[in-house]
Amino acid sequence: MKALVLGGGGITGIAWETGLLAGLADAGTDLSTADRVIGTSAGSIVGSQITSDTPLDELYRRQLLEPGHPDGPTEAALARIGPLVLATYGVAVLRARGDAEAFGRLLGHRAQRASARGRTPSVPERYDQVRQRLTTTEWPAQDLVVTAVDADSGALAAFRAGAGVGLEDAVNASCAVPCVYPPIAIGGRTYIDGGLRSGANADLAEGCDPVIVLSPLDRSVGPLRSARQQLDELGVPHLVITPDDAARAAIGKNVLDPAARPGSARAGHAQAAAYAARVRELWG
């Protein structure tokens, strides 16, 4: 059973992953046919898109649209994971003392306070923005796993079809960056970004062989473990692809800036050439 893991990385991460997938498909390997697709944060949007009926080349074309294009989404006010938010995350890392669930709880509580004080967009506003990026609100026939973190317990939630949670709700929860976007209530619980447990949550691919990971931010920070670490421990054949120098330059310093979307998509598409042979050999 083959698995494709799509990590978090903001608006530019969606673009880079989509460009890379389109480039690999152009080179002969379509990873969207994976038996299991695991999406975290930005990766949950890409996962829902590539498992829909929308062709991959059309998804890539949309990422190339400049902000304000009539065929593209209506952009909200520019968001940023600024110094104060980063400082909040840094304090949580120190206080969590290596405990991933404690880290999730700390940021979950901060996220709920920030939302209650009106420091983030409203939930309806956020749903409207995410809905414009989804090509369907129905779960696919493929095994799509969408991750989030319970804001009160810090535990990982892995949403999938048949669990009584709508795809739109699951994706909004997975993308709920603390103190930037509002936490999402589902079934009496409140959830925040799945990337607060791991940038890609690649260990959810346990039992799969091979596993390919596209991760814009594959880092090990505090209690967060990288996809490479998780998959090395699982001991399954895998390949983790992260942005090259050109892609990092295109992505820039603000992963939530839609102006960097077209360049990030092109950089992902160009980067595919360097990985096409390795991906084809591993994927079969």
Tab-separated table of C-alpha atoms in Angstrom:
chain	number	residue	atom	x	y	z
A	1	MET	CA	0.000	0.000	0.000
A	2	LYS	CA	1.555	3.259	-1.154
A	3	ALA	CA	1.320	6.458	0.889
A	4	LEU	CA	1.738	10.117	-0.024
A	5	VAL	CA	2.325	12.478	2.910
A	6	LEU	CA	1.731	16.212	2.429
A	7	GLY	CA	3.086	18.530	5.096
A	8	GLY	CA	2.175	22.002	6.275
A	9	GLY	CA	3.595	25.209	4.876
A	10	GLY	CA	0.971	27.888	4.337
A	11	ILE	CA	-0.238	29.314	1.030
A	12	THR	CA	3.204	28.923	-0.524
A	13	GLY	CA	3.356	25.337	0.711
A	14	ILE	CA	0.131	24.526	-1.130
A	15	ALA	CA	1.626	26.036	-4.282
A	16	TRP	CA	4.998	24.286	-3.990
A	17	GLU	CA	3.433	20.879	-3.309
A	18	THR	CA	0.986	21.263	-6.192
A	19	GLY	CA	3.751	22.332	-8.559
A	20	LEU	CA	5.960	19.438	-7.502
A	21	LEU	CA	3.134	16.917	-7.934
A	22	ALA	CA	2.320	18.326	-11.374
A	23	GLY	CA	5.986	18.213	-12.389
A	24	LEU	CA	6.364	14.611	-11.240
A	25	ALA	CA	3.189	13.650	-13.111
A	26	ASP	CA	4.555	15.325	-16.248
A	27	ALA	CA	7.701	13.209	-15.773
A	28	GLY	CA	5.647	10.023	-15.623
A	29	THR	CA	4.779	9.430	-11.937
A	30	ASP	CA	1.381	10.493	-10.613
A	31	LEU	CA	1.573	10.390	-6.805
A	32	SER	CA	-2.089	11.371	-6.482
A	33	THR	CA	-2.940	7.695	-7.073
A	34	ALA	CA	-1.573	6.790	-3.621
A	35	ASP	CA	-3.604	4.306	-1.600
A	36	ARG	CA	-3.326	6.573	1.454
A	37	VAL	CA	-2.930	10.356	1.393
A	38	ILE	CA	-2.045	12.071	4.666
A	39	GLY	CA	-2.524	15.839	4.800
A	40	THR	CA	-1.448	18.229	7.523
A	41	SER	CA	-2.389	21.921	7.480
A	42	ALA	CA	-1.600	23.164	3.946
A	43	GLY	CA	-1.166	19.514	2.993
A	44	SER	CA	-4.770	18.817	3.958
A	45	ILE	CA	-5.920	21.259	1.281
A	46	VAL	CA	-3.624	19.716	-1.309
A	47	GLY	CA	-4.717	16.232	-0.248
A	48	SER	CA	-8.396	17.090	-0.624
A	49	GLN	CA	-7.720	18.663	-4.027
A	50	ILE	CA	-5.703	15.844	-5.593
A	51	THR	CA	-8.161	13.163	-4.427
A	52	SER	CA	-11.063	15.057	-6.017
A	53	ASP	CA	-12.133	14.896	-9.659
A	54	THR	CA	-10.165	18.024	-10.556
A	55	PRO	CA	-7.193	17.187	-12.830
A	56	LEU	CA	-3.738	17.849	-11.447
A	57	ASP	CA	-2.780	20.132	-14.324
A	58	GLU	CA	-5.823	22.298	-13.570
A	59	LEU	CA	-4.853	22.488	-9.885
A	60	TYR	CA	-1.386	23.601	-10.937
A	61	ARG	CA	-2.811	26.209	-13.327
A	62	ARG	CA	-4.810	27.733	-10.486
A	63	GLN	CA	-1.679	28.118	-8.373
A	64	LEU	CA	-0.099	30.186	-11.128
A	65	LEU	CA	-2.826	32.859	-10.977
A	66	GLU	CA	-1.690	36.175	-9.571
A	67	PRO	CA	-3.588	37.546	-6.546
A	68	GLY	CA	-6.696	39.369	-7.684
A	69	HIS	CA	-7.154	37.272	-10.823
A	70	PRO	CA	-10.901	36.747	-11.441
A	71	ASP	CA	-10.450	32.960	-11.579
A	72	GLY	CA	-8.586	32.837	-8.280
A	73	PRO	CA	-9.721	33.055	-4.641
A	74	THR	CA	-10.682	36.347	-3.046
A	75	GLU	CA	-7.709	37.081	-0.845
A	76	ALA	CA	-8.251	38.123	2.755
A	77	ALA	CA	-6.060	40.648	4.546
A	78	LEU	CA	-2.422	39.550	4.478
A	79	ALA	CA	-1.726	37.194	7.373
A	80	ARG	CA	1.676	36.623	8.911
A	81	ILE	CA	3.233	34.413	11.550
A	82	GLY	CA	4.942	37.419	13.081
A	83	PRO	CA	7.471	37.879	15.893
A	84	LEU	CA	4.870	37.886	18.672
A	85	VAL	CA	3.325	34.636	17.426
A	86	LEU	CA	6.765	33.058	17.059
A	87	ALA	CA	7.627	34.175	20.582
A	88	THR	CA	4.441	32.515	21.838
A	89	TYR	CA	5.477	29.294	20.120
A	90	GLY	CA	8.977	29.551	21.578
A	91	VAL	CA	7.676	29.914	25.122
A	92	ALA	CA	5.388	26.915	24.567
A	93	VAL	CA	8.351	24.837	23.363
A	94	LEU	CA	10.249	25.631	26.569
A	95	ARG	CA	7.280	25.012	28.845
A	96	ALA	CA	6.337	21.749	27.114
A	97	ARG	CA	9.740	20.207	27.965
A	98	GLY	CA	9.652	17.827	25.022
A	99	ASP	CA	6.041	16.717	25.537
A	100	ALA	CA	4.174	17.075	22.228
A	101	GLU	CA	0.727	16.962	23.817
A	102	ALA	CA	1.683	19.575	26.407
A	103	PHE	CA	2.907	21.763	23.540
A	104	GLY	CA	-0.443	21.332	21.796
A	105	ARG	CA	-2.391	22.178	24.957
A	106	LEU	CA	-0.359	25.326	25.610
A	107	LEU	CA	-0.854	26.653	22.102
A	108	GLY	CA	-4.449	25.465	22.052
A	109	HIS	CA	-5.263	27.609	25.065
A	110	ARG	CA	-3.457	30.605	23.579
A	111	ALA	CA	-5.309	30.115	20.295
A	112	GLN	CA	-8.679	30.086	22.015
A	113	ARG	CA	-7.871	33.255	23.960
A	114	ALA	CA	-6.647	35.064	20.850
A	115	SER	CA	-9.812	34.137	18.970
A	116	ALA	CA	-12.084	35.167	21.862
A	117	ARG	CA	-10.382	38.581	21.956
A	118	GLY	CA	-10.954	39.127	18.243
A	119	ARG	CA	-7.295	38.851	17.266
A	120	THR	CA	-7.971	36.367	14.485
A	121	PRO	CA	-10.506	36.282	11.642
A	122	SER	CA	-13.934	34.971	12.558
A	123	VAL	CA	-14.742	31.323	11.959
A	124	PRO	CA	-17.175	32.154	9.084
A	125	GLU	CA	-14.505	34.320	7.444
A	126	ARG	CA	-11.976	31.515	7.711
A	127	TYR	CA	-14.399	28.932	6.306
A	128	ASP	CA	-15.041	31.206	3.343
A	129	GLN	CA	-11.319	31.464	2.579
A	130	VAL	CA	-10.707	27.719	2.857
A	131	ARG	CA	-13.830	26.883	0.832
A	132	GLN	CA	-12.482	28.894	-2.106
A	133	ARG	CA	-9.417	26.637	-2.149
A	134	LEU	CA	-11.281	23.348	-1.917
A	135	THR	CA	-12.466	21.658	-5.089
A	136	THR	CA	-14.949	19.495	-3.162
A	137	THR	CA	-16.421	19.252	0.315
A	138	GLU	CA	-16.995	15.504	0.049
A	139	TRP	CA	-14.584	12.867	1.298
A	140	PRO	CA	-12.946	10.941	-1.541
A	141	ALA	CA	-13.035	7.204	-2.154
A	142	GLN	CA	-9.292	7.121	-1.463
A	143	ASP	CA	-8.040	6.850	2.111
A	144	LEU	CA	-7.504	10.543	2.885
A	145	VAL	CA	-6.323	11.305	6.425
A	146	VAL	CA	-6.553	14.906	7.675
A	147	THR	CA	-4.717	15.739	10.884
A	148	ALA	CA	-5.465	18.229	13.634
A	149	VAL	CA	-4.608	18.695	17.308
A	150	ASP	CA	-7.160	18.769	20.123
A	151	ALA	CA	-6.775	22.228	21.651
A	152	ASP	CA	-7.594	21.056	25.180
A	153	SER	CA	-5.855	17.686	25.383
A	154	GLY	CA	-3.064	18.260	22.864
A	155	ALA	CA	-3.773	14.841	21.341
A	156	LEU	CA	-3.563	14.111	17.631
A	157	ALA	CA	-6.824	13.765	15.713
A	158	ALA	CA	-6.755	11.879	12.411
A	159	PHE	CA	-9.983	12.588	10.538
A	160	ARG	CA	-11.105	10.428	7.617
A	161	ALA	CA	-14.269	9.402	5.801
A	162	GLY	CA	-16.886	7.576	7.841
A	163	ALA	CA	-15.911	9.153	11.175
A	164	GLY	CA	-18.828	11.586	11.235
A	165	VAL	CA	-16.713	14.686	10.536
A	166	GLY	CA	-17.179	16.665	7.328
A	167	LEU	CA	-14.180	17.197	5.072
A	168	GLU	CA	-14.584	20.969	5.185
A	169	ASP	CA	-14.553	20.947	8.997
A	170	ALA	CA	-11.530	18.636	9.094
A	171	VAL	CA	-9.512	20.801	6.687
A	172	ASN	CA	-10.357	24.005	8.552
A	173	ALA	CA	-9.247	22.391	11.800
A	174	SER	CA	-6.020	21.145	10.225
A	175	CYS	CA	-5.226	24.664	8.964
A	176	ALA	CA	-6.081	26.523	12.186
A	177	VAL	CA	-2.660	28.070	12.874
A	178	PRO	CA	-2.767	29.214	16.536
A	179	CYS	CA	-3.052	32.980	17.056
A	180	VAL	CA	-3.316	33.516	13.279
A	181	TYR	CA	-6.557	31.699	12.434
A	182	PRO	CA	-9.401	30.704	14.775
A	183	PRO	CA	-9.588	27.240	16.358
A	184	ILE	CA	-12.373	25.061	14.986
A	185	ALA	CA	-15.136	23.398	17.012
A	186	ILE	CA	-16.155	19.902	15.901
A	187	GLY	CA	-18.420	17.571	17.836
A	188	GLY	CA	-17.996	19.314	21.168
A	189	ARG	CA	-14.169	19.509	20.901
A	190	THR	CA	-11.945	22.324	19.666
A	191	TYR	CA	-9.070	21.767	17.251
A	192	ILE	CA	-5.992	23.582	15.992
A	193	ASP	CA	-3.411	23.056	13.255
A	194	GLY	CA	-2.218	19.463	12.819
A	195	GLY	CA	1.310	20.781	12.327
A	196	LEU	CA	1.518	21.458	16.051
A	197	ARG	CA	2.144	17.747	16.577
A	198	SER	CA	4.426	17.246	13.557
A	199	GLY	CA	5.029	19.134	10.342
A	200	ALA	CA	3.777	16.182	8.302
A	201	ASN	CA	2.666	13.452	10.765
A	202	ALA	CA	4.371	10.924	8.531
A	203	ASP	CA	4.106	8.177	11.155
A	204	LEU	CA	0.432	7.825	10.166
A	205	ALA	CA	1.782	6.027	7.108
A	206	GLU	CA	2.641	3.028	9.289
A	207	GLY	CA	1.933	-0.169	7.365
A	208	CYS	CA	2.487	1.491	3.994
A	209	ASP	CA	5.307	0.755	1.562
A	210	PRO	CA	6.654	2.933	0.030
A	211	VAL	CA	6.057	6.383	1.531
A	212	ILE	CA	6.820	9.657	-0.225
A	213	VAL	CA	6.673	12.905	1.721
A	214	LEU	CA	6.408	16.436	0.345
A	215	SER	CA	7.187	18.707	3.263
A	216	PRO	CA	7.822	22.442	2.906
A	217	LEU	CA	8.939	22.632	6.551
A	218	ASP	CA	10.448	19.296	7.589
A	219	ARG	CA	11.985	20.365	10.882
A	220	SER	CA	12.572	18.876	14.282
A	221	VAL	CA	11.883	21.619	16.839
A	222	GLY	CA	11.305	20.918	20.517
A	223	PRO	CA	8.730	18.126	20.747
A	224	LEU	CA	7.971	18.248	17.000
A	225	ARG	CA	9.602	15.421	15.078
A	226	SER	CA	10.467	15.572	11.408
A	227	ALA	CA	9.093	13.216	8.775
A	228	ARG	CA	12.572	11.776	8.309
A	229	GLN	CA	12.792	10.859	11.987
A	230	GLN	CA	9.341	9.316	12.033
A	231	LEU	CA	9.861	7.232	8.910
A	232	ASP	CA	13.365	6.126	9.882
A	233	GLU	CA	11.830	4.706	13.048
A	234	LEU	CA	9.110	2.929	11.065
A	235	GLY	CA	11.810	1.408	8.882
A	236	VAL	CA	9.827	1.595	5.638
A	237	PRO	CA	11.197	2.579	2.216
A	238	HIS	CA	10.654	6.313	1.943
A	239	LEU	CA	11.702	9.573	0.340
A	240	VAL	CA	11.264	13.000	1.914
A	241	ILE	CA	11.325	15.953	-0.489
A	242	THR	CA	11.773	19.494	0.826
A	243	PRO	CA	12.175	22.790	-1.068
A	244	ASP	CA	15.521	23.344	-2.800
A	245	ASP	CA	17.346	26.677	-2.760
A	246	ALA	CA	15.319	28.085	-5.657
A	247	ALA	CA	12.042	27.064	-4.041
A	248	ARG	CA	13.025	28.558	-0.690
A	249	ALA	CA	13.851	31.827	-2.429
A	250	ALA	CA	10.465	31.801	-4.184
A	251	ILE	CA	8.608	30.989	-0.972
A	252	GLY	CA	10.231	33.894	0.852
A	253	LYS	CA	9.854	34.834	4.488
A	254	ASN	CA	6.050	34.837	4.757
A	255	VAL	CA	4.484	31.487	3.856
A	256	LEU	CA	1.027	33.077	4.049
A	257	ASP	CA	1.689	35.690	1.347
A	258	PRO	CA	-0.417	34.964	-1.774
A	259	ALA	CA	1.926	37.123	-3.874
A	260	ALA	CA	4.538	34.357	-3.509
A	261	ARG	CA	2.114	31.636	-4.638
A	262	PRO	CA	2.822	31.599	-8.417
A	263	GLY	CA	6.592	31.598	-7.964
A	264	SER	CA	6.406	28.847	-5.355
A	265	ALA	CA	4.316	26.699	-7.715
A	266	ARG	CA	6.767	27.184	-10.572
A	267	ALA	CA	9.692	26.384	-8.309
A	268	GLY	CA	8.028	23.158	-7.190
A	269	HIS	CA	7.344	22.175	-10.781
A	270	ALA	CA	10.965	22.847	-11.747
A	271	GLN	CA	12.298	20.928	-8.743
A	272	ALA	CA	10.457	17.778	-9.852
A	273	ALA	CA	13.096	17.120	-12.517
A	274	ALA	CA	15.755	16.500	-9.869
A	275	TYR	CA	13.610	13.860	-8.128
A	276	ALA	CA	11.760	12.237	-11.024
A	277	ALA	CA	14.078	9.227	-11.368
A	278	ARG	CA	14.221	8.519	-7.614
A	279	VAL	CA	10.471	8.857	-7.257
A	280	ARG	CA	9.820	6.588	-10.232
A	281	GLU	CA	12.195	3.934	-8.873
A	282	LEU	CA	10.639	3.974	-5.401
A	283	TRP	CA	7.004	4.313	-6.486
A	284	GLY	CA	7.158	1.750	-9.253
